[in-house]
Amino acid sequence: MSNMPWAVYRCDRIQRGQTPQNEVFVSGHLTPGEAMDEANRLKAGDRSNSYIVGAA
């Protein structure tokens, strides 16, 4: 894992109202904004997975 308080996780593709499944740690970040920016960049290049931000 990471010593950063915020993380980006890759998971199976999710739709509105679904719970993320099969989450895998991708990267750690100091702020939620940094993590969200990273998740958005990853999502733009990979439409087969979803990327979520959460506590590391």
Steps between C-alpha positions, in 0.01 A plus 500: 500500500601860543563748781289757314155570649310486164511230236379417152357151453418316177189284511260316273288735291224650716174672413309754708383346826732199486763417759863473379630143475848348461679820604877519440723776642649712219664805664520708818454879528524774763172671412162380371532746210825339381343157527191610306714652224692172470178294497357719223818466290497122541129477422545696176753243375328183624128461437494132603556577872379759749733706719394616844653716774501395864702479817835326456 
